[in-house]
């Protein structure tokens, strides 16, 4: 079973029903719900998604949404090694992208799914959009 590392923007597209990206992210998470693929996110994604949800709803509803998300994703830790790798790498101009990339790399992910392919040009892992993955 493929292990897909999902970037924060895809999770927010799903949970915030962000158009025009909601349908493709929903299809991706549906595959995980059916146990066709395994979805992984970083603990940083949980924090960033919570922040976004709290701008749209109240704390109780945001936590309810995140509890449901946990049922279909695997959450990977953000640790000292990953932070060090991201701090000492010049391939990623955005520090958060570096954290996401090294989380995926250090946890043997097969593929990174993101809406921003250009942010992961330096990736040694294959990178594609949710739409590209679902259509293949």
Short mmCIF file of N, CA and C in Angstrom, two decimals:
data_model
loop_
_atom_site.label_atom_id
_atom_site.label_comp_id
_atom_site.label_asym_id
_atom_site.label_seq_id
_atom_site.Cartn_x
_atom_site.Cartn_y
_atom_site.Cartn_z
N UNK A 1 0.85 -1.17 0.00
CA UNK A 1 0.00 0.00 0.00
C UNK A 1 0.90 1.24 0.00
N UNK A 2 0.58 2.18 -0.86
CA UNK A 2 1.37 3.41 -0.96
C UNK A 2 1.19 4.28 0.27
N UNK A 3 2.33 4.85 0.72
CA UNK A 3 2.32 5.78 1.84
C UNK A 3 2.46 7.19 1.27
N UNK A 4 1.38 7.96 1.37
CA UNK A 4 1.35 9.31 0.81
C UNK A 4 1.49 10.34 1.92
N UNK A 5 2.47 11.20 1.77
CA UNK A 5 2.63 12.31 2.71
C UNK A 5 1.86 13.49 2.14
N UNK A 6 0.92 13.99 2.91
CA UNK A 6 0.02 15.04 2.46
C UNK A 6 0.44 16.38 3.04
N UNK A 7 0.66 17.35 2.17
CA UNK A 7 1.04 18.70 2.59
C UNK A 7 -0.17 19.40 3.22
N UNK A 8 0.10 20.37 4.04
CA UNK A 8 -0.94 21.08 4.78
C UNK A 8 -2.02 21.66 3.87
N UNK A 9 -1.63 22.19 2.72
CA UNK A 9 -2.63 22.84 1.87
C UNK A 9 -3.71 21.88 1.41
N UNK A 10 -3.39 20.63 1.22
CA UNK A 10 -4.38 19.63 0.79
C UNK A 10 -5.36 19.34 1.92
N UNK A 11 -4.84 19.24 3.14
CA UNK A 11 -5.70 19.00 4.32
C UNK A 11 -6.66 20.17 4.52
N UNK A 12 -6.13 21.37 4.40
CA UNK A 12 -6.98 22.56 4.57
C UNK A 12 -8.01 22.65 3.44
N UNK A 13 -7.61 22.28 2.22
CA UNK A 13 -8.57 22.25 1.11
C UNK A 13 -9.77 21.37 1.45
N UNK A 14 -9.49 20.22 2.04
CA UNK A 14 -10.55 19.28 2.40
C UNK A 14 -11.40 19.83 3.55
N UNK A 15 -10.77 20.16 4.65
CA UNK A 15 -11.51 20.50 5.87
C UNK A 15 -12.20 21.86 5.79
N UNK A 16 -11.66 22.75 4.98
CA UNK A 16 -12.29 24.07 4.81
C UNK A 16 -13.18 24.11 3.57
N UNK A 17 -13.26 22.97 2.88
CA UNK A 17 -14.05 22.87 1.65
C UNK A 17 -13.66 23.98 0.67
N UNK A 18 -12.36 24.18 0.54
CA UNK A 18 -11.82 25.26 -0.29
C UNK A 18 -11.95 24.90 -1.77
N UNK A 19 -12.64 25.75 -2.49
CA UNK A 19 -12.82 25.56 -3.93
C UNK A 19 -11.75 26.34 -4.68
N UNK A 20 -11.31 25.83 -5.81
CA UNK A 20 -11.81 24.67 -6.55
C UNK A 20 -11.08 23.36 -6.23
N UNK A 21 -10.49 23.27 -5.06
CA UNK A 21 -9.62 22.13 -4.72
C UNK A 21 -10.29 21.06 -3.86
N UNK A 22 -11.48 21.33 -3.37
CA UNK A 22 -12.12 20.41 -2.43
C UNK A 22 -12.34 19.03 -3.03
N UNK A 23 -12.90 18.94 -4.22
CA UNK A 23 -13.24 17.63 -4.81
C UNK A 23 -12.04 16.71 -4.93
N UNK A 24 -10.92 17.23 -5.42
CA UNK A 24 -9.75 16.37 -5.59
C UNK A 24 -9.18 15.93 -4.25
N UNK A 25 -9.21 16.80 -3.25
CA UNK A 25 -8.73 16.38 -1.93
C UNK A 25 -9.70 15.38 -1.29
N UNK A 26 -10.99 15.57 -1.49
CA UNK A 26 -11.98 14.64 -0.95
C UNK A 26 -11.81 13.25 -1.57
N UNK A 27 -11.53 13.18 -2.85
CA UNK A 27 -11.31 11.88 -3.51
C UNK A 27 -10.08 11.19 -2.93
N UNK A 28 -9.05 11.96 -2.68
CA UNK A 28 -7.82 11.40 -2.11
C UNK A 28 -8.08 10.82 -0.72
N UNK A 29 -8.77 11.57 0.12
CA UNK A 29 -9.05 11.09 1.47
C UNK A 29 -10.05 9.93 1.46
N UNK A 30 -10.90 9.89 0.46
CA UNK A 30 -11.83 8.76 0.31
C UNK A 30 -11.05 7.47 0.04
N UNK A 31 -9.99 7.56 -0.75
CA UNK A 31 -9.15 6.39 -1.01
C UNK A 31 -8.52 5.88 0.29
N UNK A 32 -8.14 6.80 1.15
CA UNK A 32 -7.57 6.40 2.44
C UNK A 32 -8.63 5.77 3.33
N UNK A 33 -9.82 6.34 3.30
CA UNK A 33 -10.91 5.81 4.10
C UNK A 33 -11.27 4.38 3.68
N UNK A 34 -11.10 4.09 2.38
CA UNK A 34 -11.37 2.75 1.84
C UNK A 34 -10.15 1.82 1.97
N UNK A 35 -9.09 2.31 2.61
CA UNK A 35 -7.86 1.53 2.84
C UNK A 35 -7.14 1.16 1.55
N UNK A 36 -7.27 1.99 0.53
CA UNK A 36 -6.56 1.78 -0.75
C UNK A 36 -5.16 2.40 -0.66
N UNK A 37 -5.04 3.50 0.07
CA UNK A 37 -3.76 4.16 0.31
C UNK A 37 -3.67 4.48 1.79
N UNK A 38 -2.46 4.79 2.23
CA UNK A 38 -2.25 5.26 3.60
C UNK A 38 -1.84 6.72 3.52
N UNK A 39 -2.50 7.56 4.29
CA UNK A 39 -2.19 8.98 4.31
C UNK A 39 -1.45 9.32 5.60
N UNK A 40 -0.38 10.11 5.42
CA UNK A 40 0.42 10.58 6.55
C UNK A 40 0.49 12.10 6.49
N UNK A 41 0.45 12.71 7.65
CA UNK A 41 0.65 14.15 7.76
C UNK A 41 1.62 14.40 8.90
N UNK A 42 2.21 15.58 8.91
CA UNK A 42 3.10 15.92 10.02
C UNK A 42 2.30 16.52 11.17
N UNK A 43 2.88 16.47 12.34
CA UNK A 43 2.22 17.11 13.48
C UNK A 43 2.11 18.62 13.24
N UNK A 44 3.01 19.18 12.47
CA UNK A 44 2.94 20.59 12.11
C UNK A 44 1.65 20.88 11.33
N UNK A 45 1.25 19.95 10.48
CA UNK A 45 0.01 20.12 9.71
C UNK A 45 -1.20 20.21 10.64
N UNK A 46 -1.19 19.43 11.70
CA UNK A 46 -2.31 19.48 12.65
C UNK A 46 -2.38 20.88 13.27
N UNK A 47 -1.25 21.42 13.67
CA UNK A 47 -1.22 22.75 14.28
C UNK A 47 -1.64 23.83 13.28
N UNK A 48 -1.10 23.76 12.07
CA UNK A 48 -1.44 24.76 11.05
C UNK A 48 -2.91 24.68 10.65
N UNK A 49 -3.43 23.48 10.56
CA UNK A 49 -4.83 23.29 10.20
C UNK A 49 -5.74 23.79 11.31
N UNK A 50 -5.36 23.53 12.54
CA UNK A 50 -6.14 24.04 13.67
C UNK A 50 -6.22 25.56 13.62
N UNK A 51 -5.11 26.19 13.37
CA UNK A 51 -5.08 27.65 13.29
C UNK A 51 -6.05 28.16 12.22
N UNK A 52 -6.03 27.51 11.07
CA UNK A 52 -6.92 27.91 9.97
C UNK A 52 -8.38 27.66 10.33
N UNK A 53 -8.67 26.51 10.91
CA UNK A 53 -10.05 26.20 11.28
C UNK A 53 -10.59 27.17 12.33
N UNK A 54 -9.74 27.58 13.25
CA UNK A 54 -10.18 28.49 14.31
C UNK A 54 -10.53 29.88 13.77
N UNK A 55 -10.04 30.20 12.60
CA UNK A 55 -10.42 31.46 11.96
C UNK A 55 -11.79 31.34 11.29
N UNK A 56 -12.27 30.10 11.13
CA UNK A 56 -13.53 29.85 10.45
C UNK A 56 -14.65 29.38 11.38
N UNK A 57 -14.27 28.84 12.53
CA UNK A 57 -15.26 28.25 13.43
C UNK A 57 -14.77 28.38 14.87
N UNK A 58 -15.52 27.79 15.79
CA UNK A 58 -15.12 27.86 17.21
C UNK A 58 -14.22 26.69 17.59
N UNK A 59 -13.67 26.77 18.79
CA UNK A 59 -12.71 25.76 19.26
C UNK A 59 -13.32 24.37 19.30
N UNK A 60 -14.54 24.27 19.81
CA UNK A 60 -15.20 22.96 19.92
C UNK A 60 -15.35 22.30 18.55
N UNK A 61 -15.82 23.04 17.57
CA UNK A 61 -16.02 22.50 16.22
C UNK A 61 -14.68 22.16 15.56
N UNK A 62 -13.67 23.01 15.75
CA UNK A 62 -12.35 22.74 15.18
C UNK A 62 -11.77 21.44 15.72
N UNK A 63 -11.90 21.24 17.03
CA UNK A 63 -11.38 20.00 17.62
C UNK A 63 -12.17 18.79 17.13
N UNK A 64 -13.45 18.93 16.95
CA UNK A 64 -14.28 17.84 16.42
C UNK A 64 -13.80 17.46 15.01
N UNK A 65 -13.54 18.43 14.20
CA UNK A 65 -13.06 18.19 12.84
C UNK A 65 -11.71 17.48 12.88
N UNK A 66 -10.81 17.94 13.73
CA UNK A 66 -9.48 17.33 13.83
C UNK A 66 -9.55 15.90 14.38
N UNK A 67 -10.47 15.65 15.31
CA UNK A 67 -10.65 14.27 15.82
C UNK A 67 -11.07 13.33 14.68
N UNK A 68 -11.97 13.79 13.83
CA UNK A 68 -12.40 12.98 12.69
C UNK A 68 -11.26 12.75 11.71
N UNK A 69 -10.45 13.77 11.49
CA UNK A 69 -9.29 13.64 10.60
C UNK A 69 -8.35 12.55 11.10
N UNK A 70 -8.13 12.51 12.39
CA UNK A 70 -7.21 11.52 12.97
C UNK A 70 -7.64 10.08 12.70
N UNK A 71 -8.90 9.87 12.41
CA UNK A 71 -9.38 8.51 12.14
C UNK A 71 -8.87 7.96 10.82
N UNK A 72 -8.49 8.84 9.89
CA UNK A 72 -8.05 8.34 8.58
C UNK A 72 -6.62 8.71 8.20
N UNK A 73 -5.94 9.45 9.08
CA UNK A 73 -4.54 9.79 8.79
C UNK A 73 -3.62 9.24 9.85
N UNK A 74 -2.37 9.12 9.49
CA UNK A 74 -1.30 8.80 10.43
C UNK A 74 -0.52 10.09 10.64
N UNK A 75 -0.26 10.43 11.90
CA UNK A 75 0.43 11.68 12.19
C UNK A 75 1.88 11.39 12.54
N UNK A 76 2.79 12.02 11.80
CA UNK A 76 4.22 11.82 11.99
C UNK A 76 4.79 12.93 12.88
N UNK A 77 5.75 12.57 13.73
CA UNK A 77 6.31 13.56 14.65
C UNK A 77 7.26 14.53 13.95
N UNK A 78 7.31 15.71 14.50
CA UNK A 78 8.29 16.71 14.10
C UNK A 78 9.30 16.76 15.24
N UNK A 79 10.53 16.32 14.96
CA UNK A 79 11.50 16.21 16.04
C UNK A 79 12.75 17.04 15.77
N UNK A 80 13.67 16.96 16.70
CA UNK A 80 14.90 17.74 16.64
C UNK A 80 15.69 17.46 15.36
N UNK A 81 15.76 16.20 14.94
CA UNK A 81 16.52 15.86 13.73
C UNK A 81 15.91 16.53 12.51
N UNK A 82 14.60 16.48 12.39
CA UNK A 82 13.92 17.07 11.23
C UNK A 82 14.11 18.59 11.23
N UNK A 83 14.00 19.20 12.38
CA UNK A 83 14.22 20.65 12.46
C UNK A 83 15.65 20.98 12.06
N UNK A 84 16.60 20.21 12.53
CA UNK A 84 18.00 20.43 12.16
C UNK A 84 18.24 20.28 10.66
N UNK A 85 17.65 19.25 10.07
CA UNK A 85 17.80 19.05 8.62
C UNK A 85 17.23 20.24 7.85
N UNK A 86 16.06 20.70 8.26
CA UNK A 86 15.43 21.83 7.57
C UNK A 86 16.23 23.13 7.76
N UNK A 87 16.77 23.33 8.94
CA UNK A 87 17.55 24.54 9.20
C UNK A 87 18.86 24.57 8.43
N UNK A 88 19.42 23.39 8.18
CA UNK A 88 20.73 23.31 7.52
C UNK A 88 20.66 23.01 6.04
N UNK A 89 19.49 23.07 5.46
CA UNK A 89 19.31 22.79 4.04
C UNK A 89 18.90 24.08 3.32
N UNK A 90 19.56 24.37 2.22
CA UNK A 90 19.26 25.58 1.46
C UNK A 90 18.37 25.32 0.26
N UNK A 91 17.88 24.10 0.10
CA UNK A 91 17.05 23.73 -1.06
C UNK A 91 15.65 24.31 -0.99
N UNK A 92 15.18 24.59 0.21
CA UNK A 92 13.81 25.07 0.39
C UNK A 92 13.85 26.51 0.91
N UNK A 93 13.30 27.41 0.12
CA UNK A 93 13.28 28.82 0.56
C UNK A 93 12.28 29.03 1.69
N UNK A 94 11.26 28.17 1.75
CA UNK A 94 10.26 28.26 2.80
C UNK A 94 10.58 27.21 3.87
N UNK A 95 10.86 27.66 5.08
CA UNK A 95 11.24 26.75 6.17
C UNK A 95 10.18 25.69 6.42
N UNK A 96 8.90 26.08 6.38
CA UNK A 96 7.81 25.12 6.62
C UNK A 96 7.82 24.01 5.57
N UNK A 97 8.10 24.34 4.32
CA UNK A 97 8.19 23.32 3.28
C UNK A 97 9.35 22.36 3.56
N UNK A 98 10.45 22.89 4.06
CA UNK A 98 11.58 22.04 4.43
C UNK A 98 11.22 21.09 5.56
N UNK A 99 10.49 21.60 6.54
CA UNK A 99 10.04 20.73 7.64
C UNK A 99 9.14 19.62 7.11
N UNK A 100 8.23 19.96 6.22
CA UNK A 100 7.33 18.95 5.66
C UNK A 100 8.14 17.92 4.86
N UNK A 101 9.03 18.40 4.02
CA UNK A 101 9.83 17.50 3.18
C UNK A 101 10.65 16.53 4.03
N UNK A 102 11.37 17.04 5.01
CA UNK A 102 12.22 16.16 5.81
C UNK A 102 11.39 15.23 6.70
N UNK A 103 10.20 15.64 7.09
CA UNK A 103 9.31 14.71 7.80
C UNK A 103 8.96 13.54 6.89
N UNK A 104 8.63 13.83 5.65
CA UNK A 104 8.30 12.77 4.69
C UNK A 104 9.51 11.89 4.42
N UNK A 105 10.64 12.50 4.18
CA UNK A 105 11.86 11.75 3.85
C UNK A 105 12.31 10.85 5.00
N UNK A 106 12.32 11.39 6.20
CA UNK A 106 12.78 10.63 7.37
C UNK A 106 11.82 9.52 7.77
N UNK A 107 10.60 9.57 7.28
CA UNK A 107 9.61 8.55 7.62
C UNK A 107 9.25 7.66 6.44
N UNK A 108 10.16 7.58 5.48
CA UNK A 108 10.06 6.63 4.36
C UNK A 108 8.73 6.71 3.60
N UNK A 109 8.31 7.91 3.30
CA UNK A 109 7.08 8.08 2.52
C UNK A 109 7.37 7.80 1.05
N UNK A 110 6.36 7.34 0.32
CA UNK A 110 6.53 7.01 -1.10
C UNK A 110 6.36 8.22 -2.01
N UNK A 111 5.59 9.20 -1.55
CA UNK A 111 5.18 10.28 -2.43
C UNK A 111 4.71 11.46 -1.59
N UNK A 112 4.94 12.68 -2.09
CA UNK A 112 4.41 13.88 -1.44
C UNK A 112 3.29 14.42 -2.31
N UNK A 113 2.16 14.70 -1.68
CA UNK A 113 1.01 15.30 -2.36
C UNK A 113 0.88 16.73 -1.88
N UNK A 114 0.93 17.67 -2.81
CA UNK A 114 0.83 19.08 -2.49
C UNK A 114 0.15 19.82 -3.64
N UNK A 115 -0.35 20.98 -3.37
CA UNK A 115 -0.89 21.81 -4.44
C UNK A 115 0.21 22.68 -5.04
N UNK A 116 1.30 22.85 -4.31
CA UNK A 116 2.39 23.74 -4.73
C UNK A 116 3.62 22.95 -5.14
N UNK A 117 3.60 22.39 -6.34
CA UNK A 117 4.70 21.56 -6.83
C UNK A 117 6.03 22.31 -6.82
N UNK A 118 5.98 23.59 -7.16
CA UNK A 118 7.22 24.37 -7.25
C UNK A 118 7.94 24.46 -5.90
N UNK A 119 7.19 24.35 -4.82
CA UNK A 119 7.80 24.42 -3.49
C UNK A 119 8.67 23.20 -3.17
N UNK A 120 8.48 22.13 -3.92
CA UNK A 120 9.20 20.88 -3.66
C UNK A 120 10.08 20.46 -4.84
N UNK A 121 10.58 21.44 -5.59
CA UNK A 121 11.45 21.14 -6.74
C UNK A 121 12.69 20.36 -6.34
N UNK A 122 13.19 20.58 -5.14
CA UNK A 122 14.42 19.94 -4.68
C UNK A 122 14.17 18.54 -4.10
N UNK A 123 12.94 18.07 -4.12
CA UNK A 123 12.59 16.81 -3.47
C UNK A 123 13.22 15.60 -4.16
N UNK A 124 13.72 14.70 -3.34
CA UNK A 124 14.20 13.40 -3.83
C UNK A 124 13.04 12.41 -3.94
N UNK A 125 11.92 12.75 -3.32
CA UNK A 125 10.71 11.93 -3.40
C UNK A 125 9.86 12.43 -4.56
N UNK A 126 9.09 11.54 -5.20
CA UNK A 126 8.14 12.02 -6.21
C UNK A 126 7.13 12.96 -5.58
N UNK A 127 6.73 13.97 -6.32
CA UNK A 127 5.78 14.97 -5.84
C UNK A 127 4.70 15.15 -6.89
N UNK A 128 3.45 15.18 -6.47
CA UNK A 128 2.35 15.44 -7.40
C UNK A 128 1.19 16.10 -6.68
N UNK A 129 0.26 16.60 -7.46
CA UNK A 129 -0.94 17.19 -6.88
C UNK A 129 -1.94 16.09 -6.56
N UNK A 130 -2.96 16.43 -5.78
CA UNK A 130 -4.02 15.47 -5.48
C UNK A 130 -4.72 15.06 -6.77
N UNK A 131 -4.96 16.02 -7.64
CA UNK A 131 -5.61 15.72 -8.93
C UNK A 131 -4.78 14.74 -9.75
N UNK A 132 -3.48 14.99 -9.85
CA UNK A 132 -2.61 14.08 -10.61
C UNK A 132 -2.66 12.67 -10.02
N UNK A 133 -2.63 12.56 -8.71
CA UNK A 133 -2.65 11.23 -8.10
C UNK A 133 -3.98 10.52 -8.34
N UNK A 134 -5.05 11.21 -8.14
CA UNK A 134 -6.39 10.61 -8.29
C UNK A 134 -6.64 10.19 -9.74
N UNK A 135 -6.13 10.98 -10.69
CA UNK A 135 -6.35 10.67 -12.10
C UNK A 135 -5.47 9.54 -12.62
N UNK A 136 -4.41 9.19 -11.92
CA UNK A 136 -3.53 8.12 -12.42
C UNK A 136 -4.10 6.73 -12.16
#
